[in-house]
Short mmCIF file of C-alpha atoms in Angstrom, two decimals:
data_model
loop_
_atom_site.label_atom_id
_atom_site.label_comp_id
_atom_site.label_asym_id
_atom_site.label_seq_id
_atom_site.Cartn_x
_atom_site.Cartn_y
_atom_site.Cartn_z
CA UNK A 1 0.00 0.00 0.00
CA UNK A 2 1.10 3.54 -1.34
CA UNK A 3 0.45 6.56 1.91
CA UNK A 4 -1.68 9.13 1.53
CA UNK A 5 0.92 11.88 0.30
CA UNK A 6 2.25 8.92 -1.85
CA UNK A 7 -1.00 8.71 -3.93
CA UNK A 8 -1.93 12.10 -3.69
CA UNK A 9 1.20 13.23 -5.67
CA UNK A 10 1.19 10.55 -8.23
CA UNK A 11 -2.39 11.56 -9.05
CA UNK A 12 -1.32 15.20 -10.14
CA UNK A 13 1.85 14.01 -11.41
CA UNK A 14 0.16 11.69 -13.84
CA UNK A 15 -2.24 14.49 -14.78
CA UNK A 16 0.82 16.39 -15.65
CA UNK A 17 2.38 13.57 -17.86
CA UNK A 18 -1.19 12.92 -19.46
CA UNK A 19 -1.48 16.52 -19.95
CA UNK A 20 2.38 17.07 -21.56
CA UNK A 21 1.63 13.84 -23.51
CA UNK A 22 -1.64 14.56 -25.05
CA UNK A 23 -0.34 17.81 -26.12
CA UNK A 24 2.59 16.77 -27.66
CA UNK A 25 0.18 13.96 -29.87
CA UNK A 26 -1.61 16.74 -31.09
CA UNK A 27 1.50 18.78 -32.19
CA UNK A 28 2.44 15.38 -33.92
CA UNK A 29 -0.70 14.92 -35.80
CA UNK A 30 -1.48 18.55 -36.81
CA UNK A 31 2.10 18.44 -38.08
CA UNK A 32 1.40 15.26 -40.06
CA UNK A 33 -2.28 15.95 -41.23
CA UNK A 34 -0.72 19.33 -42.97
CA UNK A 35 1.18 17.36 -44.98
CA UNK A 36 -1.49 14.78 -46.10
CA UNK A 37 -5.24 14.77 -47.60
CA UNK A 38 -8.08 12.58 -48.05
CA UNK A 39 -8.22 9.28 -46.66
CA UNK A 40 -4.91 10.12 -45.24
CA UNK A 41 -6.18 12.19 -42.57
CA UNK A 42 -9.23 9.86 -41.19
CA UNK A 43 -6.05 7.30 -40.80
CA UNK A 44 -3.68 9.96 -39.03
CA UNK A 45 -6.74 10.91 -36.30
CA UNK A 46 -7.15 6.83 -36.00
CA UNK A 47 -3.39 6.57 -35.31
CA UNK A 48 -3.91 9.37 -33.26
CA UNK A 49 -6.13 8.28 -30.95
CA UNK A 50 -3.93 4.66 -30.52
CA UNK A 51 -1.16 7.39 -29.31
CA UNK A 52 -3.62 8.72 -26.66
CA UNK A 53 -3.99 5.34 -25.62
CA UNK A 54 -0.43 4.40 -25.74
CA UNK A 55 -0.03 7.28 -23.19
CA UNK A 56 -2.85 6.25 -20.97
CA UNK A 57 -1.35 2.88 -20.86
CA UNK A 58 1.86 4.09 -20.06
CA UNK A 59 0.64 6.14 -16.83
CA UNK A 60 -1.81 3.58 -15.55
CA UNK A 61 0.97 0.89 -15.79
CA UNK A 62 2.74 3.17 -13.91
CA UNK A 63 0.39 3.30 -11.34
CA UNK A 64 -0.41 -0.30 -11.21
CA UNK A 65 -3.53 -0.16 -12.34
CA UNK A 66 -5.33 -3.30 -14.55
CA UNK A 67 -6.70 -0.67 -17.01
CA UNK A 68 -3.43 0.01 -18.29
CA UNK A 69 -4.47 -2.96 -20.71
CA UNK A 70 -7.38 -2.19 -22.20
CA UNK A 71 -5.64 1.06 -23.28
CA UNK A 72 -2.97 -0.95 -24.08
CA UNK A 73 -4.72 -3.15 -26.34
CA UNK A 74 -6.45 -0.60 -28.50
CA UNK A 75 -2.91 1.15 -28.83
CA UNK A 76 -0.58 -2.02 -30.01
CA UNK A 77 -3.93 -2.83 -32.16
CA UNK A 78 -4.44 0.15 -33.83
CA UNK A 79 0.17 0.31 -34.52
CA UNK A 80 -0.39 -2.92 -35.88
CA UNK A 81 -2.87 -2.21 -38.50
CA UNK A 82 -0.90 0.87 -39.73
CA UNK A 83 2.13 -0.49 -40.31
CA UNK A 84 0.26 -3.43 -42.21
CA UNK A 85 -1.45 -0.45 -43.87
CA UNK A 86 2.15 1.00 -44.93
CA UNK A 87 3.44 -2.47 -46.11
CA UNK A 88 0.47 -3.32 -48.33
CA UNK A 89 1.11 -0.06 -49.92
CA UNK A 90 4.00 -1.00 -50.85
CA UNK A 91 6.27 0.93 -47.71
CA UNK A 92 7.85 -1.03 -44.93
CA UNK A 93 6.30 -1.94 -42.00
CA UNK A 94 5.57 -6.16 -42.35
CA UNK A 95 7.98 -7.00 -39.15
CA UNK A 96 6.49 -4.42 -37.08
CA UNK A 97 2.91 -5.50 -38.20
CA UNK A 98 3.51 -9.03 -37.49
CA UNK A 99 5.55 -8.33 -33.96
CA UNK A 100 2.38 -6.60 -32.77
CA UNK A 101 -0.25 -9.01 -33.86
CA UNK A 102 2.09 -11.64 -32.89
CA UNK A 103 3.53 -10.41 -29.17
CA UNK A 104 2.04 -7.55 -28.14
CA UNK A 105 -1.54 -7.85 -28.45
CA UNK A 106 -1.57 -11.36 -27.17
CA UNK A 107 0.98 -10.10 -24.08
CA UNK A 108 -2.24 -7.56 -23.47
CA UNK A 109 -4.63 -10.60 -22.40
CA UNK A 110 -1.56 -12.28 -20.61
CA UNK A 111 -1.29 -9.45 -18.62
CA UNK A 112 -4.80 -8.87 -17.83
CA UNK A 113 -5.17 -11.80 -16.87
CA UNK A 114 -1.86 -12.25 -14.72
CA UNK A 115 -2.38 -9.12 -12.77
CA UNK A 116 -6.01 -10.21 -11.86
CA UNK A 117 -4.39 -12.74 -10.17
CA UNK A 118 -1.93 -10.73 -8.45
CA UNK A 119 -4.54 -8.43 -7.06
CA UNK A 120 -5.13 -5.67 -9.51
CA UNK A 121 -8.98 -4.61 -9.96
CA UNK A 122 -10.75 -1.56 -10.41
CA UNK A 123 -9.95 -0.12 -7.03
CA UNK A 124 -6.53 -2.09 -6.51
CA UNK A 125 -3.31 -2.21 -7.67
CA UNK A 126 -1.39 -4.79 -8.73
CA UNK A 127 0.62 -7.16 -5.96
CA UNK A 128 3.98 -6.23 -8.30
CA UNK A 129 6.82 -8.62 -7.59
CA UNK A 130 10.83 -8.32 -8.01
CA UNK A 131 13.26 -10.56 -10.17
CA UNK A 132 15.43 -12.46 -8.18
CA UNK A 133 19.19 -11.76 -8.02
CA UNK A 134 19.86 -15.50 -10.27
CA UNK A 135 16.41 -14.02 -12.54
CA UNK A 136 18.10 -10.68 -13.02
CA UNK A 137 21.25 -11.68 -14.44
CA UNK A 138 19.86 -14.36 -16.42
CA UNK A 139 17.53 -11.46 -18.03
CA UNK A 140 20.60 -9.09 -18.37
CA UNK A 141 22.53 -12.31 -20.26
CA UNK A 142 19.35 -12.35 -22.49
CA UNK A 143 19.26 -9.08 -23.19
CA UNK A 144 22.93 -8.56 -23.99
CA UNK A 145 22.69 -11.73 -26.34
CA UNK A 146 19.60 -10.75 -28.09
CA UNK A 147 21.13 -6.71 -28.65
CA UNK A 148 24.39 -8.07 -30.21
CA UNK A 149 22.45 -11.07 -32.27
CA UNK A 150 19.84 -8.25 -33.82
CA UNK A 151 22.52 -5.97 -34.25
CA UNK A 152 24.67 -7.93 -36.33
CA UNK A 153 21.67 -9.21 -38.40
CA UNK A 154 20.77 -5.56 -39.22
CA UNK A 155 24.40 -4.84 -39.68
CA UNK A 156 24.19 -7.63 -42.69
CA UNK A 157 21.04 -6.21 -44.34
CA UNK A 158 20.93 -2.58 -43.74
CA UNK A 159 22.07 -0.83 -46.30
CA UNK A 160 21.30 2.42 -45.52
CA UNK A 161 23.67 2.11 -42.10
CA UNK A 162 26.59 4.56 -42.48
CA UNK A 163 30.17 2.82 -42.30
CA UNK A 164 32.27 2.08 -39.70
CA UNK A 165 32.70 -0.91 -36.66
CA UNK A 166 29.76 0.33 -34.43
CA UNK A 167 26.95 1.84 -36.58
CA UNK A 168 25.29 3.90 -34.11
CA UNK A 169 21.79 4.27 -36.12
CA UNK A 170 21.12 0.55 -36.42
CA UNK A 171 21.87 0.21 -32.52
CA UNK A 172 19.37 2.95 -31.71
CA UNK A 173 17.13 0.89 -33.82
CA UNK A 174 18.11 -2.39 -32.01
CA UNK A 175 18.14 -1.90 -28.27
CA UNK A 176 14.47 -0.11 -28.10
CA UNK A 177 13.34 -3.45 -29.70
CA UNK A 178 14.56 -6.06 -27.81
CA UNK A 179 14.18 -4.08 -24.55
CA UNK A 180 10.21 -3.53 -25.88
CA UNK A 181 9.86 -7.12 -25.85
CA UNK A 182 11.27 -8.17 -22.81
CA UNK A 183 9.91 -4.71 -20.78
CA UNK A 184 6.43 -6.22 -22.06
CA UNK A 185 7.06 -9.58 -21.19
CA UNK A 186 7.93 -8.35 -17.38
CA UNK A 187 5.06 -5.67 -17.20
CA UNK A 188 3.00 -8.37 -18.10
CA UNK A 189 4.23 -10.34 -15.34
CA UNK A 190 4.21 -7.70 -12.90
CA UNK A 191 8.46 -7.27 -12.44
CA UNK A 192 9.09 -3.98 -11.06
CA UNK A 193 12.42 -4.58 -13.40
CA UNK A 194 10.29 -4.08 -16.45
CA UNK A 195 10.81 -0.17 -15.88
CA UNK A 196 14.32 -0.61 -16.51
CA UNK A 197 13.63 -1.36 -20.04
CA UNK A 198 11.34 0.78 -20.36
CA UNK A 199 13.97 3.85 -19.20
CA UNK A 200 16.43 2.38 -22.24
CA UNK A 201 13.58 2.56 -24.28
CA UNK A 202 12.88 6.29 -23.74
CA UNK A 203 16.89 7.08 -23.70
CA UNK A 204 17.50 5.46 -26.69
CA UNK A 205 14.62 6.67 -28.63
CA UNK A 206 15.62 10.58 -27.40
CA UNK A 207 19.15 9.27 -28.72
CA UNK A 208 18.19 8.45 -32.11
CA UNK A 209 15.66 11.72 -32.64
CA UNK A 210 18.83 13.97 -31.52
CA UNK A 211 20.90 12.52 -33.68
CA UNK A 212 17.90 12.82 -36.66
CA UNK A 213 18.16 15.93 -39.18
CA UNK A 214 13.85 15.87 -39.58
CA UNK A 215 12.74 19.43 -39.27
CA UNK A 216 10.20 17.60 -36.76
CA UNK A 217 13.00 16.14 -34.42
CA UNK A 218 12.50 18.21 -31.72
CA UNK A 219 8.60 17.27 -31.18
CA UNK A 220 10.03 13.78 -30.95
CA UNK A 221 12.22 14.39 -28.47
CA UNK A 222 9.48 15.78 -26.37
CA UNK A 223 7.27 13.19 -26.61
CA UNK A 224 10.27 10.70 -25.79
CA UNK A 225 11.38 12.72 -22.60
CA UNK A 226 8.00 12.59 -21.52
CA UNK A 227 7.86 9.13 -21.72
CA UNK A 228 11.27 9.15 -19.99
CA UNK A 229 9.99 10.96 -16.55
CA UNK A 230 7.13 8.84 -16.42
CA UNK A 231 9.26 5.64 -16.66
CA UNK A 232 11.25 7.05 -13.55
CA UNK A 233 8.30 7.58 -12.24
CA UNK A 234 6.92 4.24 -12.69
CA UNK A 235 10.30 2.93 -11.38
CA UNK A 236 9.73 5.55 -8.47
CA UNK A 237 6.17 3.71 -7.38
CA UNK A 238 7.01 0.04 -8.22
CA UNK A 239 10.30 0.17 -5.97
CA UNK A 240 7.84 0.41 -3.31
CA UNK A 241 4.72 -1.37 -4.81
CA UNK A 242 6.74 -4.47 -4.84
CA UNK A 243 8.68 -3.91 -1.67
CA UNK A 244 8.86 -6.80 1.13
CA UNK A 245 6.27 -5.84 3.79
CA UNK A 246 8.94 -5.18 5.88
CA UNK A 247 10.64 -2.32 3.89
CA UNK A 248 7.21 -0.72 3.12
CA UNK A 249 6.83 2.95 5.14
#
């Protein structure tokens, strides 16, 4: 159990990262919808709304609340769809298409379903659980493994990677996705380690946009360092969600 003051401030603070959040979407899709016309823009304001989503997932998961899947769901669903969209118009987007339909929505109804059973309902947060020390490094082996494995498969295919031993642009590109899967894969377990990922996610994705010349970089960044404080935040709340009883206040 959180104290009084404890929930008190994370309600306002997540009204503050829904607010920041919300408003950088917007920017996002005004910016895009300028650029685009017909059909286009029904799509956009679709996509759109997944963000919104996306961002309420992201601050109920923070708060250990069950709803954070519903949102969730609608959010990887709606991701998935687009870049299926993109593909079958002859763009890229078939990997990310099937890793959603594949992983991520399922890993919705996992989680659901595992955090009922920890707890979590309407007016309760999830029981959230640590990683033990033997768990930990195993997950740090796997995630070391699978970053250097994707890495050098991208490094084989990618053509548009500059030269040179360490290609910084298809790392950016490689740690946000295997930390995704395994962040998801512990959030839908209820690991309070999950929000470690999810803070390389955020750090790496702010990495890539500084390093991007898009007139539209900046917005990105925004909407990444967003994500970023509410990660720490989330870190912040499980540390103490999934404390022993004994090291609660």
């Amino acid at each position: 159990m959180l104290p009084e003051k404890e929930k008190t401030f994370n309600k306002w603070f997540s009204a503050f990262i829904l607010v920041g959040m919300t408003v950088v979407t917007c920017i996002v899709t005004a910016i895009k919808i300028s650029g685009t016309g017909g059909g286009d823009r029904v799509w956009l304001l679709v996509t759109a709304f997944g963000s919104l989503m996306g961002v309420m997932a992201t601050v109920s998961s923070a708060n250990g609340w069950i709803i954070t899947f519903l949102f969730g769901l609608l959010d990887v669903s709606i991701y998935g769809i687009s870049c299926w969209i993109n593909w079958r118009s002859g763009g890229s987007g078939l990997g990310n298409a099937l890793l959603h339909f594949i992983y991520f929505v399922p890993m919705q109804f996992v989680g659901f379903f595992q955090w009922k059973r920890r707890g979590a309902k309407a007016s309760a947060r999830v029981n959230a659980r640590r990683l033990s020390p033997a768990m930990r490094w195993g997950w740090l082996g796997i995630t070391v493994a699978s970053t250097a494995v994707l890495y050098l498969v991208l490094l084989r295919f990618d053509r548009s990677a500059a030269e040179g031993f360490l290609r910084v642009a298809v790392l950016l590109d490689v740690i946000p996705l295997v930390c995704n899967i395994i962040g998801q894969l512990l959030m839908s377990t209820a690991y309070m380690e999950q929000w470690w990922f999810w803070i390389a996610v955020n750090i790496t994705s702010i990495a890539f946009w500084i390093f991007s010349d898009k007139a539209f970089a900046p917005v990105y960044i925004v909407k990444y360092s967003f994500y970023l404080i509410n990660s720490l935040n989330g870190l912040r709340i499980w540390l103490q969600l999934s404390a022993p009883p004994s090291d609660q206040p």
